[in-house]
mmCIF file of C-alpha atoms in Angstrom:
data_model
loop_
_atom_site.group_PDB
_atom_site.id
_atom_site.type_symbol
_atom_site.label_atom_id
_atom_site.label_comp_id
_atom_site.label_asym_id
_atom_site.label_seq_id
_atom_site.Cartn_x
_atom_site.Cartn_y
_atom_site.Cartn_z
ATOM 1 C CA PHE A 1 -6.956 -28.721 -29.487
ATOM 2 C CA GLN A 2 -6.754 -27.496 -33.217
ATOM 3 C CA ASP A 3 -9.196 -30.328 -34.671
ATOM 4 C CA SER A 4 -11.667 -29.958 -31.564
ATOM 5 C CA VAL A 5 -11.334 -26.229 -32.401
ATOM 6 C CA ASP A 6 -11.946 -26.555 -36.197
ATOM 7 C CA ALA A 7 -14.820 -28.927 -35.432
ATOM 8 C CA LEU A 8 -16.737 -26.741 -32.763
ATOM 9 C CA LEU A 9 -16.595 -23.818 -35.215
ATOM 10 C CA LYS A 10 -18.169 -26.019 -38.017
ATOM 11 C CA SER A 11 -20.102 -27.302 -36.053
ATOM 12 C CA TYR A 12 -21.502 -23.823 -34.518
ATOM 13 C CA PHE A 13 -21.727 -22.327 -37.932
ATOM 14 C CA ASN A 14 -23.965 -24.614 -39.494
ATOM 15 C CA SER A 15 -26.293 -24.769 -36.802
ATOM 16 C CA GLU A 16 -26.458 -20.929 -37.112
ATOM 17 C CA LEU A 17 -27.144 -21.713 -41.095
ATOM 18 C CA GLU A 18 -29.871 -24.004 -40.343
ATOM 19 C CA ASN A 19 -31.749 -21.416 -38.490
ATOM 20 C CA GLY A 20 -31.012 -18.379 -40.104
ATOM 21 C CA GLY A 21 -28.531 -16.639 -37.924
ATOM 22 C CA ALA A 22 -25.747 -16.617 -40.177
ATOM 23 C CA LYS A 23 -27.436 -16.360 -43.644
ATOM 24 C CA TYR A 24 -25.394 -13.286 -44.267
ATOM 25 C CA SER A 25 -22.303 -13.805 -42.395
ATOM 26 C CA GLU A 26 -18.863 -14.055 -44.354
ATOM 27 C CA GLY A 27 -17.788 -16.801 -41.866
ATOM 28 C CA VAL A 28 -16.754 -16.978 -38.509
ATOM 29 C CA TYR A 29 -13.635 -17.075 -36.903
ATOM 30 C CA ALA A 30 -11.692 -18.124 -34.125
ATOM 31 C CA VAL A 31 -8.329 -17.565 -31.452
ATOM 32 C CA ALA A 32 -7.281 -19.491 -28.542
ATOM 33 C CA LEU A 33 -4.214 -18.264 -27.055
ATOM 34 C CA ASN A 34 -2.645 -19.231 -23.781
ATOM 35 C CA PRO A 35 -3.284 -15.746 -21.133
ATOM 36 C CA LYS A 36 -0.052 -16.782 -19.173
ATOM 37 C CA THR A 37 2.366 -16.801 -22.356
ATOM 38 C CA GLY A 38 0.666 -15.153 -25.332
ATOM 39 C CA ALA A 39 1.409 -18.664 -27.155
ATOM 40 C CA VAL A 40 -1.080 -19.091 -29.909
ATOM 41 C CA LEU A 41 -2.814 -22.588 -29.223
ATOM 42 C CA SER A 42 -5.259 -22.420 -32.362
ATOM 43 C CA MET A 43 -6.435 -20.400 -35.227
ATOM 44 C CA SER A 44 -9.541 -21.528 -36.799
ATOM 45 C CA GLY A 45 -11.470 -20.052 -39.697
ATOM 46 C CA ILE A 46 -14.284 -21.070 -42.364
ATOM 47 C CA LYS A 47 -15.109 -18.649 -44.891
ATOM 48 C CA HIS A 48 -18.987 -18.620 -46.079
ATOM 49 C CA ASP A 49 -19.591 -17.610 -49.754
ATOM 50 C CA LEU A 50 -22.736 -15.402 -49.692
ATOM 51 C CA LYS A 51 -23.769 -16.756 -53.416
ATOM 52 C CA THR A 52 -23.097 -20.476 -53.098
ATOM 53 C CA GLY A 53 -23.542 -20.849 -49.827
ATOM 54 C CA GLU A 54 -19.953 -22.646 -49.692
ATOM 55 C CA LEU A 55 -18.226 -23.381 -46.417
ATOM 56 C CA THR A 56 -14.321 -23.384 -47.025
ATOM 57 C CA PRO A 57 -11.521 -23.603 -44.182
ATOM 58 C CA ASP A 58 -9.746 -20.454 -43.660
ATOM 59 C CA SER A 59 -7.314 -19.851 -40.759
ATOM 60 C CA LEU A 60 -5.230 -17.456 -42.057
ATOM 61 C CA GLY A 61 -8.427 -15.322 -42.195
ATOM 62 C CA THR A 62 -7.902 -14.803 -38.360
ATOM 63 C CA VAL A 63 -4.425 -12.552 -39.545
ATOM 64 C CA THR A 64 -5.777 -11.476 -42.951
ATOM 65 C CA ASN A 65 -9.482 -10.728 -42.383
ATOM 66 C CA VAL A 66 -10.614 -7.543 -40.653
ATOM 67 C CA PHE A 67 -13.905 -6.742 -38.682
ATOM 68 C CA VAL A 68 -15.196 -3.489 -37.101
ATOM 69 C CA PRO A 69 -14.917 -5.036 -33.569
ATOM 70 C CA GLY A 70 -17.778 -3.633 -31.616
ATOM 71 C CA SER A 71 -18.445 -2.862 -27.383
ATOM 72 C CA VAL A 72 -15.050 -4.788 -27.102
ATOM 73 C CA VAL A 73 -13.406 -2.065 -27.595
ATOM 74 C CA LYS A 74 -14.697 0.108 -24.371
ATOM 75 C CA ALA A 75 -11.970 -1.168 -21.889
ATOM 76 C CA ALA A 76 -9.512 0.232 -24.330
ATOM 77 C CA THR A 77 -10.845 3.217 -24.219
ATOM 78 C CA ILE A 78 -11.373 3.718 -20.812
ATOM 79 C CA SER A 79 -7.704 2.919 -20.422
ATOM 80 C CA SER A 80 -7.018 6.095 -22.863
ATOM 81 C CA GLY A 81 -9.154 8.153 -20.373
ATOM 82 C CA TRP A 82 -7.489 7.143 -17.475
ATOM 83 C CA GLU A 83 -4.061 7.529 -19.950
ATOM 84 C CA ASN A 84 -4.598 10.557 -20.674
ATOM 85 C CA GLY A 85 -6.015 12.000 -17.649
ATOM 86 C CA VAL A 86 -9.499 12.755 -18.904
ATOM 87 C CA LEU A 87 -10.936 9.871 -16.570
ATOM 88 C CA SER A 88 -9.387 9.344 -13.174
ATOM 89 C CA GLY A 89 -10.392 5.644 -11.182
ATOM 90 C CA ASN A 90 -13.903 4.580 -11.191
ATOM 91 C CA GLN A 91 -14.902 8.287 -11.980
ATOM 92 C CA THR A 92 -18.633 8.512 -12.532
ATOM 93 C CA LEU A 93 -20.775 10.577 -15.394
ATOM 94 C CA THR A 94 -24.028 10.786 -15.667
ATOM 95 C CA ASP A 95 -25.258 8.065 -18.987
ATOM 96 C CA GLN A 96 -27.713 9.811 -20.804
ATOM 97 C CA SER A 97 -28.927 10.494 -24.061
ATOM 98 C CA ILE A 98 -25.627 12.369 -25.995
ATOM 99 C CA VAL A 99 -27.584 15.038 -28.844
ATOM 100 C CA PHE A 100 -24.971 17.524 -30.592
ATOM 101 C CA GLN A 101 -25.809 20.306 -32.862
ATOM 102 C CA GLY A 102 -27.588 18.894 -36.075
ATOM 103 C CA SER A 103 -27.024 15.064 -35.155
ATOM 104 C CA ALA A 104 -29.148 12.031 -33.965
ATOM 105 C CA PRO A 105 -28.988 11.276 -30.706
ATOM 106 C CA ILE A 106 -26.368 8.423 -29.140
ATOM 107 C CA ASN A 107 -27.814 6.150 -26.919
ATOM 108 C CA SER A 108 -26.674 3.104 -24.766
ATOM 109 C CA TRP A 109 -29.364 0.002 -24.684
ATOM 110 C CA TYR A 110 -31.340 1.181 -22.142
ATOM 111 C CA THR A 111 -31.086 5.091 -21.613
ATOM 112 C CA GLN A 112 -33.724 5.237 -23.657
ATOM 113 C CA ALA A 113 -35.970 2.538 -21.220
ATOM 114 C CA TYR A 114 -34.907 4.117 -18.271
ATOM 115 C CA GLY A 115 -33.615 7.433 -18.730
ATOM 116 C CA SER A 116 -30.640 9.272 -17.383
ATOM 117 C CA PHE A 117 -28.720 8.383 -14.375
ATOM 118 C CA PRO A 118 -25.135 8.425 -12.741
ATOM 119 C CA ILE A 119 -22.484 5.392 -13.786
ATOM 120 C CA THR A 120 -19.023 4.400 -12.942
ATOM 121 C CA ALA A 121 -16.220 3.273 -15.255
ATOM 122 C CA VAL A 122 -17.030 -0.440 -13.969
ATOM 123 C CA GLN A 123 -20.639 0.202 -14.159
ATOM 124 C CA ALA A 124 -20.018 1.593 -17.906
ATOM 125 C CA LEU A 125 -18.167 -1.924 -18.656
ATOM 126 C CA GLU A 126 -20.716 -4.084 -17.190
ATOM 127 C CA TYR A 127 -23.908 -2.064 -18.845
ATOM 128 C CA SER A 128 -21.719 -1.669 -22.058
ATOM 129 C CA SER A 129 -22.181 1.868 -22.157
ATOM 130 C CA ASN A 130 -21.801 4.015 -25.361
ATOM 131 C CA THR A 131 -22.578 7.284 -24.101
ATOM 132 C CA TYR A 132 -19.917 7.060 -21.215
ATOM 133 C CA MET A 133 -17.237 6.435 -24.115
ATOM 134 C CA VAL A 134 -18.435 9.452 -26.146
ATOM 135 C CA GLN A 135 -17.835 11.147 -22.814
ATOM 136 C CA THR A 136 -14.530 10.172 -22.385
ATOM 137 C CA ALA A 137 -13.810 10.381 -26.395
ATOM 138 C CA LEU A 138 -15.082 13.987 -25.808
ATOM 139 C CA GLY A 139 -12.807 14.698 -22.877
ATOM 140 C CA LEU A 140 -10.065 13.802 -25.780
ATOM 141 C CA MET A 141 -10.600 16.810 -27.336
ATOM 142 C CA GLY A 142 -10.616 18.699 -23.922
ATOM 143 C CA GLN A 143 -14.246 18.649 -23.818
ATOM 144 C CA THR A 144 -17.240 18.569 -21.335
ATOM 145 C CA TYR A 145 -20.408 17.123 -22.691
ATOM 146 C CA GLN A 146 -23.367 19.320 -23.040
ATOM 147 C CA PRO A 147 -27.071 19.087 -24.333
ATOM 148 C CA ASN A 148 -27.168 19.979 -27.954
ATOM 149 C CA MET A 149 -23.778 21.245 -27.699
ATOM 150 C CA PHE A 150 -21.659 22.481 -30.335
ATOM 151 C CA VAL A 151 -18.091 20.594 -30.829
ATOM 152 C CA GLY A 152 -15.178 22.337 -32.260
ATOM 153 C CA THR A 153 -12.952 20.040 -33.890
ATOM 154 C CA SER A 154 -9.650 21.636 -33.909
ATOM 155 C CA ASN A 155 -8.557 19.153 -31.534
ATOM 156 C CA LEU A 156 -9.999 16.196 -33.460
ATOM 157 C CA GLU A 157 -6.592 14.487 -34.943
ATOM 158 C CA SER A 158 -4.573 14.686 -31.693
ATOM 159 C CA ALA A 159 -7.681 13.194 -30.165
ATOM 160 C CA MET A 160 -7.537 10.601 -32.128
ATOM 161 C CA GLU A 161 -4.152 10.067 -32.027
ATOM 162 C CA LYS A 162 -4.464 9.178 -28.529
ATOM 163 C CA LEU A 163 -6.869 6.984 -28.781
ATOM 164 C CA ARG A 164 -5.477 4.771 -31.397
ATOM 165 C CA SER A 165 -2.483 4.850 -29.604
ATOM 166 C CA THR A 166 -3.996 3.355 -26.521
ATOM 167 C CA PHE A 167 -5.660 1.082 -28.604
ATOM 168 C CA GLY A 168 -2.166 0.217 -30.418
ATOM 169 C CA GLU A 169 -0.720 -0.976 -26.704
ATOM 170 C CA TYR A 170 -3.336 -3.195 -26.580
ATOM 171 C CA GLY A 171 -2.119 -4.866 -30.323
ATOM 172 C CA LEU A 172 -5.130 -3.057 -31.694
ATOM 173 C CA GLY A 173 -4.302 -1.698 -35.273
ATOM 174 C CA THR A 174 -0.120 -2.696 -34.837
ATOM 175 C CA ALA A 175 1.738 -6.168 -36.049
ATOM 176 C CA THR A 176 1.376 -8.882 -33.344
ATOM 177 C CA GLY A 177 4.523 -10.469 -34.347
ATOM 178 C CA ILE A 178 3.325 -13.536 -35.614
ATOM 179 C CA ASP A 179 5.394 -14.942 -37.901
ATOM 180 C CA LEU A 180 2.876 -15.728 -40.991
ATOM 181 C CA PRO A 181 2.495 -14.090 -44.327
ATOM 182 C CA ASP A 182 0.560 -11.289 -45.177
ATOM 183 C CA GLU A 183 -0.804 -10.619 -41.205
ATOM 184 C CA SER A 184 -3.135 -7.353 -41.485
ATOM 185 C CA THR A 185 -2.386 -5.053 -39.180
ATOM 186 C CA GLY A 186 -6.256 -3.757 -39.163
ATOM 187 C CA PHE A 187 -7.484 -1.052 -41.561
ATOM 188 C CA VAL A 188 -7.408 1.981 -39.661
ATOM 189 C CA PRO A 189 -7.952 5.306 -42.122
ATOM 190 C CA LYS A 190 -6.230 8.078 -41.847
ATOM 191 C CA GLU A 191 -9.428 10.074 -43.122
ATOM 192 C CA TYR A 192 -11.920 10.457 -40.890
ATOM 193 C CA SER A 193 -15.095 12.913 -39.637
ATOM 194 C CA PHE A 194 -15.741 13.815 -36.047
ATOM 195 C CA ALA A 195 -18.484 11.254 -36.328
ATOM 196 C CA ASN A 196 -16.090 8.448 -37.363
ATOM 197 C CA TYR A 197 -13.734 9.324 -34.373
ATOM 198 C CA ILE A 198 -16.996 9.232 -31.931
ATOM 199 C CA THR A 199 -17.780 5.916 -32.916
ATOM 200 C CA ASN A 200 -14.856 4.270 -33.150
ATOM 201 C CA ALA A 201 -14.636 4.911 -29.229
ATOM 202 C CA PHE A 202 -17.272 2.572 -28.742
ATOM 203 C CA GLY A 203 -15.941 -0.025 -31.736
ATOM 204 C CA GLN A 204 -17.907 0.942 -34.746
ATOM 205 C CA PHE A 205 -14.874 2.789 -36.944
ATOM 206 C CA ASP A 206 -11.457 1.106 -36.987
ATOM 207 C CA ASN A 207 -11.907 -2.931 -37.918
ATOM 208 C CA TYR A 208 -8.789 -5.251 -36.564
ATOM 209 C CA THR A 209 -8.441 -8.925 -37.220
ATOM 210 C CA PRO A 210 -9.379 -11.572 -34.784
ATOM 211 C CA MET A 211 -5.853 -12.283 -34.026
ATOM 212 C CA GLN A 212 -5.300 -8.785 -32.754
ATOM 213 C CA LEU A 213 -8.640 -8.702 -31.084
ATOM 214 C CA ALA A 214 -7.171 -11.822 -29.112
ATOM 215 C CA GLN A 215 -4.235 -10.776 -28.286
ATOM 216 C CA TYR A 216 -6.213 -7.707 -27.121
ATOM 217 C CA VAL A 217 -8.187 -9.607 -24.303
#
């Protein structure tokens, strides 16, 4: 199985290189786990030297290298909303362009095209809504979104702790327990701004390893 995944990953990356899709990529990584037991079935990785173009096997990169996860963390953000009493069940919020005083708008990919409309928690995941996550993150700070609002940051630290605590329950930003050397627990900066916190709610600040992301799933 490991050999099959290695071969599949190499074939995929070579194909992406040929069509230009991976020209600036530092590599590609894949982890396969048994969903019932958590047993590791495969750890595969390919490191891409951007200067020479050389490809080298890098299976340990699945536990030592970290990446910005993007939208996959949105389920954990909603979980944090539930866990901290900010969201209730399949709660409906208005998916809308988010504008804070003195900052650029935050949008979901479709809000610019279709405008504002009500959206449930399930739909927020289905449509990959950024703005639902932002409103949830604001709720963790004890605030409700209003257009062009001024955001008080006195609760910023406690809100980030709540968000990261839920993420950690899924294995994000914590040790996975795998018996391998030099495992990274992710890149979770101690210093951050309100903007960092808000974007973390939709996966654009803290960094995690492929193994952590597999465990989260």
